[in-house]
XYZ file of C-alpha atoms in Angstrom:
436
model
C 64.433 302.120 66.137
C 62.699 299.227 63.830
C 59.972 300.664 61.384
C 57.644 298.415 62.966
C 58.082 299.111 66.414
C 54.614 300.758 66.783
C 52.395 298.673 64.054
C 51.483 295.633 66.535
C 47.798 296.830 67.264
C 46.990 296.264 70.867
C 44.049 294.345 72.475
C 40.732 296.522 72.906
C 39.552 296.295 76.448
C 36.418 295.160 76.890
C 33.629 296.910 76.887
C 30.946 294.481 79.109
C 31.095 291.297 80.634
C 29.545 289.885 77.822
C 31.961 290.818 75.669
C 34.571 289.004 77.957
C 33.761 285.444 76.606
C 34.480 283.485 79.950
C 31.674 281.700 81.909
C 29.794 283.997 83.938
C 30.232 281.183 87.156
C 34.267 281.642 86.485
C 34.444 284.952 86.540
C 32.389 285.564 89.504
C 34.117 282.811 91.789
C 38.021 284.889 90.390
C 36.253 288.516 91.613
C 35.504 286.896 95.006
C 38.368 284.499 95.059
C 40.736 287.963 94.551
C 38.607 290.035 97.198
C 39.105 287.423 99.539
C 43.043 286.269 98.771
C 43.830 290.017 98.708
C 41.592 291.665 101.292
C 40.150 293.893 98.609
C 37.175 296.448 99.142
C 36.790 299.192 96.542
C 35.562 298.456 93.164
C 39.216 300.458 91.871
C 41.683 298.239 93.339
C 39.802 295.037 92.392
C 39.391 296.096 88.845
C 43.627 296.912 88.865
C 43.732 293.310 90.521
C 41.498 291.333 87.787
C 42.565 293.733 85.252
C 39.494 294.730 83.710
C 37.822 298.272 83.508
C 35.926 299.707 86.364
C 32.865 299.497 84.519
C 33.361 295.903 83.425
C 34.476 295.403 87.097
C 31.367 296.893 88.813
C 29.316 295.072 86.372
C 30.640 291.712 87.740
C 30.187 293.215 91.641
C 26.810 294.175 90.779
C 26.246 290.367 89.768
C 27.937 289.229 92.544
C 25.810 291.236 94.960
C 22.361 289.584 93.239
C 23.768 286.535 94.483
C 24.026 287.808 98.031
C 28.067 287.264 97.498
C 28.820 290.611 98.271
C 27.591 293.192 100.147
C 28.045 297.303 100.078
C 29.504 297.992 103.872
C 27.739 301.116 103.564
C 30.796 303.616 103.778
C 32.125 305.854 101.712
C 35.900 305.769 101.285
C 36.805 309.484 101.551
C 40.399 309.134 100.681
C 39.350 307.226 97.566
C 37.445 309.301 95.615
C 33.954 308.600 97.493
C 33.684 304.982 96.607
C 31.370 302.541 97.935
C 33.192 299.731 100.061
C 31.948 295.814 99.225
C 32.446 292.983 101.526
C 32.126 288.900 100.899
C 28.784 287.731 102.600
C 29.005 284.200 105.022
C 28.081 282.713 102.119
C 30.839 284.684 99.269
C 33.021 283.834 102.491
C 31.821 280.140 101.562
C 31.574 280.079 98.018
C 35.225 281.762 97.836
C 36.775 278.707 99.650
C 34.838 276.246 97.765
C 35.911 277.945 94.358
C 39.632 278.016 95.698
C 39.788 274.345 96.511
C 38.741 273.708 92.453
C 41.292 276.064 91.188
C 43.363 278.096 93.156
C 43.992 280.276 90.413
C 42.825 284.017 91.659
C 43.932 287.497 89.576
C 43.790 288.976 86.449
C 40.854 287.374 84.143
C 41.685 284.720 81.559
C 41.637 285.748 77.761
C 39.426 283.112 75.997
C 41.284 280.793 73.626
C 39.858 282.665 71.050
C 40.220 286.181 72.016
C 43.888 285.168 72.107
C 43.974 283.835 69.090
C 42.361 287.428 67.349
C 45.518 288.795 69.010
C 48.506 286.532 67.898
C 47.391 287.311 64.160
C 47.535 291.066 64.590
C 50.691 290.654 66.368
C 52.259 287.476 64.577
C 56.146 287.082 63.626
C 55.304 286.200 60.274
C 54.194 290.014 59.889
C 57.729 291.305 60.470
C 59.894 291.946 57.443
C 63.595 292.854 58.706
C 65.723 294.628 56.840
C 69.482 294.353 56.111
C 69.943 297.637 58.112
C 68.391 296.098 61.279
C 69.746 292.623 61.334
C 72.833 294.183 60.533
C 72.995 297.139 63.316
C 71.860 294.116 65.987
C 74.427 291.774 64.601
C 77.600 294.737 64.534
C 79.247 292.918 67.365
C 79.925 290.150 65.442
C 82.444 289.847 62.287
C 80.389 287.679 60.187
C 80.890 286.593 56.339
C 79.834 289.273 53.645
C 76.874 286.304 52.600
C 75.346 285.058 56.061
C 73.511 287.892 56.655
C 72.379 287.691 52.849
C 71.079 283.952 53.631
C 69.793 285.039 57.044
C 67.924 288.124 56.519
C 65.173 286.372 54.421
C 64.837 283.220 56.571
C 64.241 285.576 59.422
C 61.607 287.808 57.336
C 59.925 284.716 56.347
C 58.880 283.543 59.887
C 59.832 279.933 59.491
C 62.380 277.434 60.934
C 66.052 277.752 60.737
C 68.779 275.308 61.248
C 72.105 276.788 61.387
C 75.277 273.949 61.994
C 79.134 274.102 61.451
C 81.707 273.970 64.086
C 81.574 274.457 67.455
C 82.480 277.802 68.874
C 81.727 280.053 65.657
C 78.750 281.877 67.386
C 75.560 280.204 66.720
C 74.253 281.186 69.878
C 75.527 285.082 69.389
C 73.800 284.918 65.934
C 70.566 283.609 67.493
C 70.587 286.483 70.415
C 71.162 288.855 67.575
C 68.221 287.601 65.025
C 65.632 288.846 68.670
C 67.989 291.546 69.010
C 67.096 292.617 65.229
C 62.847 291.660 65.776
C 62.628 295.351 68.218
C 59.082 295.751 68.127
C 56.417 295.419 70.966
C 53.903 292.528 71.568
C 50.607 292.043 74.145
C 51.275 288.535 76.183
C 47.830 287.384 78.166
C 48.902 286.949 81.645
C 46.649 283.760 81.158
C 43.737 282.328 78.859
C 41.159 280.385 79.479
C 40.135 277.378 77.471
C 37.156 275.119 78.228
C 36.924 276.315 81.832
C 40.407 275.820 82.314
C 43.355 278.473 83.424
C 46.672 278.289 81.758
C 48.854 280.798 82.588
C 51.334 282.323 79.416
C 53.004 285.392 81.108
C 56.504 284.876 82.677
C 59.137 287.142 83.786
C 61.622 284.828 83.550
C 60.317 284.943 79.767
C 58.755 287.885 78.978
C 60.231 291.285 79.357
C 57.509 293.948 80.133
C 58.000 296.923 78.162
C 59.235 299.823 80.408
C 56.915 302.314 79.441
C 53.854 300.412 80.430
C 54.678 299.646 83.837
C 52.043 300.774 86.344
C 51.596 303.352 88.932
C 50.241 302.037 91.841
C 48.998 305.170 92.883
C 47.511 306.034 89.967
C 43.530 305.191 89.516
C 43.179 305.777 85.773
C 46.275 303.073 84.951
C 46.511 302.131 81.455
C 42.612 300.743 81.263
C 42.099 303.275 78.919
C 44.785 302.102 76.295
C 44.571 297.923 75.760
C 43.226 295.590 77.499
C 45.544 295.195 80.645
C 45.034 291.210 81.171
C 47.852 291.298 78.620
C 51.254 292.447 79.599
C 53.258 294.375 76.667
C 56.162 292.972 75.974
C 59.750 292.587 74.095
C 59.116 289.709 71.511
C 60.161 286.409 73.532
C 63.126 284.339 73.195
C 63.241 280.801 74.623
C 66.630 279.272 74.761
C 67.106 275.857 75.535
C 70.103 273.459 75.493
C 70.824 269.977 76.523
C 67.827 270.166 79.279
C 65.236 270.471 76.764
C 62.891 267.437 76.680
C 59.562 266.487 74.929
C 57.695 266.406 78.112
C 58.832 270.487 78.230
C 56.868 271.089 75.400
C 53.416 270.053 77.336
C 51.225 271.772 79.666
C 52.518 271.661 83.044
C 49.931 270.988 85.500
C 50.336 271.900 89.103
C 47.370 269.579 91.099
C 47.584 271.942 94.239
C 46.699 275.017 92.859
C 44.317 273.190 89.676
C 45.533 275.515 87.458
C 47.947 274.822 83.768
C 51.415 276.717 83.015
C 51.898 277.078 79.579
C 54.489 275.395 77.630
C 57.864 277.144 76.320
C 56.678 276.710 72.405
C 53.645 278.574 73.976
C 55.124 281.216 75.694
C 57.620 282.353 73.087
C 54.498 282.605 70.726
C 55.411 286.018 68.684
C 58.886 285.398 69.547
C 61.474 283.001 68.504
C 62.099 279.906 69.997
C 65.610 278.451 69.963
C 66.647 274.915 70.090
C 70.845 275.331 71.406
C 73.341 272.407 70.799
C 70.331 269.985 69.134
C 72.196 266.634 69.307
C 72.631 267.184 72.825
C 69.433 266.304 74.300
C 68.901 263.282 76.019
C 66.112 262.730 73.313
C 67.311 262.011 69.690
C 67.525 264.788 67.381
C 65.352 263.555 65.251
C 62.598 262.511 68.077
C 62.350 266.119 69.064
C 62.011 267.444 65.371
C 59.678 265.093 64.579
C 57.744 266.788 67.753
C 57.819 270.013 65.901
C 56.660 268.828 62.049
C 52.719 269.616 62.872
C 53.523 273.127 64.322
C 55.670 274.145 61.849
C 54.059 272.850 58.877
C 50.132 273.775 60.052
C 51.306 276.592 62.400
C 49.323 274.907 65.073
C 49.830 273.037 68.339
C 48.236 270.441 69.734
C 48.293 270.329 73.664
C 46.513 268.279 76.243
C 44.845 268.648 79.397
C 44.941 266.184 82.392
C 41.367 264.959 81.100
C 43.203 263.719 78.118
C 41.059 266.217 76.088
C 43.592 267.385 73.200
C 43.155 271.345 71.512
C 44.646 273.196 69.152
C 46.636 276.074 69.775
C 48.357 278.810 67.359
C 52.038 278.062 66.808
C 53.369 281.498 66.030
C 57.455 281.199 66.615
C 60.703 281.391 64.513
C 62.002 278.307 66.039
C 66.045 278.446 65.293
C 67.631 274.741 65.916
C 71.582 275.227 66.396
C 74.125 272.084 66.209
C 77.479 271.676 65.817
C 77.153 268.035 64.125
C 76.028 267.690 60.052
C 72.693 268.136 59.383
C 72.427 264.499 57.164
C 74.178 262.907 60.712
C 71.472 263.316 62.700
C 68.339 263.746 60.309
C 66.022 261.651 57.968
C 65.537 263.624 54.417
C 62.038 264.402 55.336
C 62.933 265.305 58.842
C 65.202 268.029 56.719
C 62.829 269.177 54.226
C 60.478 270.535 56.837
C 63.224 272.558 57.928
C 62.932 275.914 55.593
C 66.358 277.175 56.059
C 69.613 275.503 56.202
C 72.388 278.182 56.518
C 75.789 277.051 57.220
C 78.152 279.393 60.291
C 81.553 278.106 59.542
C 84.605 279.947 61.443
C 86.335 282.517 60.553
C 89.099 283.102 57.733
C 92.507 284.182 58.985
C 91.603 287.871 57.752
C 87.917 287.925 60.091
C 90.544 286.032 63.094
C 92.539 288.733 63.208
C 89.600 291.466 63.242
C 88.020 289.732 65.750
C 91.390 289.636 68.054
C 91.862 293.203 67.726
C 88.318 293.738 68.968
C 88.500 291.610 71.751
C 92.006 293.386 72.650
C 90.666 296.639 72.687
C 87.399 295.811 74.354
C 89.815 293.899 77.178
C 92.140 296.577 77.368
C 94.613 294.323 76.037
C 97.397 295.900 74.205
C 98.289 293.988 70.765
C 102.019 292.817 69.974
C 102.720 291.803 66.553
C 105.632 289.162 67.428
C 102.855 287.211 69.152
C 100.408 287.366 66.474
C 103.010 285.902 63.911
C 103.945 283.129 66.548
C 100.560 282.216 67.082
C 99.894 282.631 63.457
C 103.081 280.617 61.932
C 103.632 278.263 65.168
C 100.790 277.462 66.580
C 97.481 277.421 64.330
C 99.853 275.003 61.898
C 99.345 272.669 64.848
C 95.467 272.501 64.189
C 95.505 272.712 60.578
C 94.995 276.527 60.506
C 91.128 275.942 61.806
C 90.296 279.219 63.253
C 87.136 279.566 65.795
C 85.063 282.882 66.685
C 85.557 281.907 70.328
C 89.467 281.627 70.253
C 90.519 285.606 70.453
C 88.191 285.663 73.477
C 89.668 282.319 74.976
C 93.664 283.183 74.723
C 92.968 287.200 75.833
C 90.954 286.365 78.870
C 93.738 283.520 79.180
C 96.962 286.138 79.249
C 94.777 288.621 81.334
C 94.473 286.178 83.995
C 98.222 285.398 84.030
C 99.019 289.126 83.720
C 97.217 289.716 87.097
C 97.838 286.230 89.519
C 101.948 287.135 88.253
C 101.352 291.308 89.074
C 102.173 292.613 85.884
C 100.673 295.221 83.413
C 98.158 293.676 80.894
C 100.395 292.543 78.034
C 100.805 289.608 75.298
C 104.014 287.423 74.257
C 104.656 284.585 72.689
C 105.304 282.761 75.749
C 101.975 283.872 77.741
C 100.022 282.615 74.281
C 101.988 279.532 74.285
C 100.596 278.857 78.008
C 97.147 280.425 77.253
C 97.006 278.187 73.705
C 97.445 274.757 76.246
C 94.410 275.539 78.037
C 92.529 275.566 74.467
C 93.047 272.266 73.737
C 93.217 268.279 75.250
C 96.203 266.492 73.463
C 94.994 263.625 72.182
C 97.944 261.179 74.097
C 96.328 262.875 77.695
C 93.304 261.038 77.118
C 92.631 258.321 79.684
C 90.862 255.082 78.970
């Protein structure tokens, strides 16, 4: 367990709709926009559904009601505590569909910009320091070199960009996983925020991982109102991991014109977290295109993102962003482009000595008994072939390789030189196959 898994304060809930910082009209047209999109009638279930405290909820009702939005049906619910029941009015009826066809967007309340921003400080990656322990206990999978964790451990501590390059194959993406792996703690992600009357939505399951222990009871009235404010979600520190697909326009707002509402981008979304930029070189932008995308947020730690009015704001930028590429750094960047860059560290493969650690891992994970006559063949016979250039992702390659030939031929899990021999020519494209 990290040291700092419980020092991320969370988000007060708020006390009064004043305190809530969102334009009274908004609010009211998302209570009656919710009652009416999810047939809602007790002041407990709408405040679970707009995530705000009953108080804070009945507050906005109350409002609501002045309008002649709402009115009190005049029951009492017995099975729910005695509560009054509230209906829309012909004209919250009206007012509901007119607010729906300018934003669609119903739910839990926006956080304000600014709110938000409160937040990502107490909670910002920059406040982590990891220690060799922890990067080491996330990393124990891997057989790394005595000095990369020596080079990494700081880079991570520090909060700023990373570019790791070398070969191909040598577990830049492993070493990525295992940098969130190390990060442990707990963050609060706003399911969305609000700026300038607009509604861009941050939380993402495909993102963010909600921490078990807060998941709700639907039975249960009390919830966790009492604890943080629950328009945030707490979650496991983000990762974003994109490849080849990534693009500049991925880095914008998305808008979606039928429901009027903004998703937030994935630099956004993995704010606290780490965002990490897989097989750079790759993208159909240049390399240098899309780091030259990145120099404001990493040098200012701010954003600046766009809205379909063309009005431009600033938000935080609060993410390790790790770049990974199996080309040279000076190949595909200016100097300056570089400099910005905080850490360069260097993942070349493996020596013989870590090659044959990692095989006997990967053996005994696999079940795969070892056999020393194949180890010198592929040792002495084969890696002479290549120039003795060992990769992490070899051992896994040529077991998996002789596993599947053990079972399509029906015989017990074993390794010879002749099944590495036919597992080694799957490795590799000779050069004379090549067509033009």
């Amino acid at each position: 367990m990290n040291v700092q898994a419980s020092s991320v304060m969370a988000p007060p809930a708020p006390r009064s709709l004043e305190a809530m910082q969102l334009p009274m009209a908004m609010m009211r047209d998302i209570l009656i926009k919710t009652m009416f999109r999810m047939n809602l009638d007790l002041v407990s279930d709408i405040s679970r559904a707009v995530c705000l405290p009953v108080p804070v909820t009945q507050e906005l009702v109350d409002m609501a009601r002045s309008q002649l939005l709402l009115e009190a049906t005049g029951t009492l619910n017995a099975n729910s505590g005695n509560e009054m029941g509230y209906q829309l009015t012909d004209a919250g009826r009206a007012r509901a569909l007119d607010a729906a066809s300018q934003s669609e967007y119903y739910g839990a309340m926006p956080v304000p910009l600014d709110i938000y921003r409160q937040q990502i400080e107490r909670q910002s990656i920059r406040n982590i320091q990891i220690t060799r322990d922890q990067l080491q206990t996330a990393m124990g999978h891997l057989v790394l070199p005595d000095d990369l964790l020596s080079n990494l451990g700081p880079a991570v501590s520090a909060g700023r960009s990373i570019l790791m390059y070398g070969p191909p194959g040598n577990g830049k993406s492993s070493i990525s996983n295992g940098i969130r792996d190390a990060l442990g703690d707990k963050i609060y992600v706003p399911r969305a925020i609000e700026y300038s009357g607009q509604v861009i939505t941050v939380y993402d399951p495909i993102v963010h991982s909600a921490a078990e222990d807060d998941v709700d009871d639907p039975n249960s009235l009390r919830r966790t109102s009492g604890r943080f404010d629950t328009r945030y979600v707490r979650c496991e520190r983000p990762t974003v991991i994109t490849g080849g697909e990534l693009s500049l326009s991925m880095l914008d707002l998305v808008y979606n014109p039928t429901a009027r509402t903004y998703q937030a981008p994935l630099q956004l979304k993995s704010t606290g977290g780490i965002f990490i930029v897989d097989d750079l070189g790759r993208q159909a932008e240049p390399p240098q295109t899309l780091v030259n995308r990145w120099i404001v947020p990493l040098e200012e730690n701010k954003d600046i993102l766009a809205l379909q009015s063309g009005e431009k704001f600033e938000v935080p930028f609060d993410t390790l962003v790790v770049f990974s590429t199996n080309f040279h750094p000076n190949a595909i960047f200016d100097k300056a482009a570089l400099r910005r860059i905080f850490y360069k560290i260097k993942i070349d493969g493996p020596n013989q000595e870590d090659f044959l650690k990692i095989f006997a891992m990967v053996a005994r994970k696999r079940k795969m008994p070892l056999d020393e006559d194949t180890l010198v063949h592929l040792l002495n016979v084969r890696y002479p072939e290549i120039e003795n250039v060992y990769a992490n992702y070899q051992p896994i390659f040529l077991i998996d390789q002789m596993i599947s030939i053990c079972e399509f031929e029906g015989i017990p899990y074993q390794m010879s030189p002749d099944l590495v021999d036919r597992a080694w020519a799957n490795m590799f494209v000779r050069e004379e196959e090549i067509i033009h």
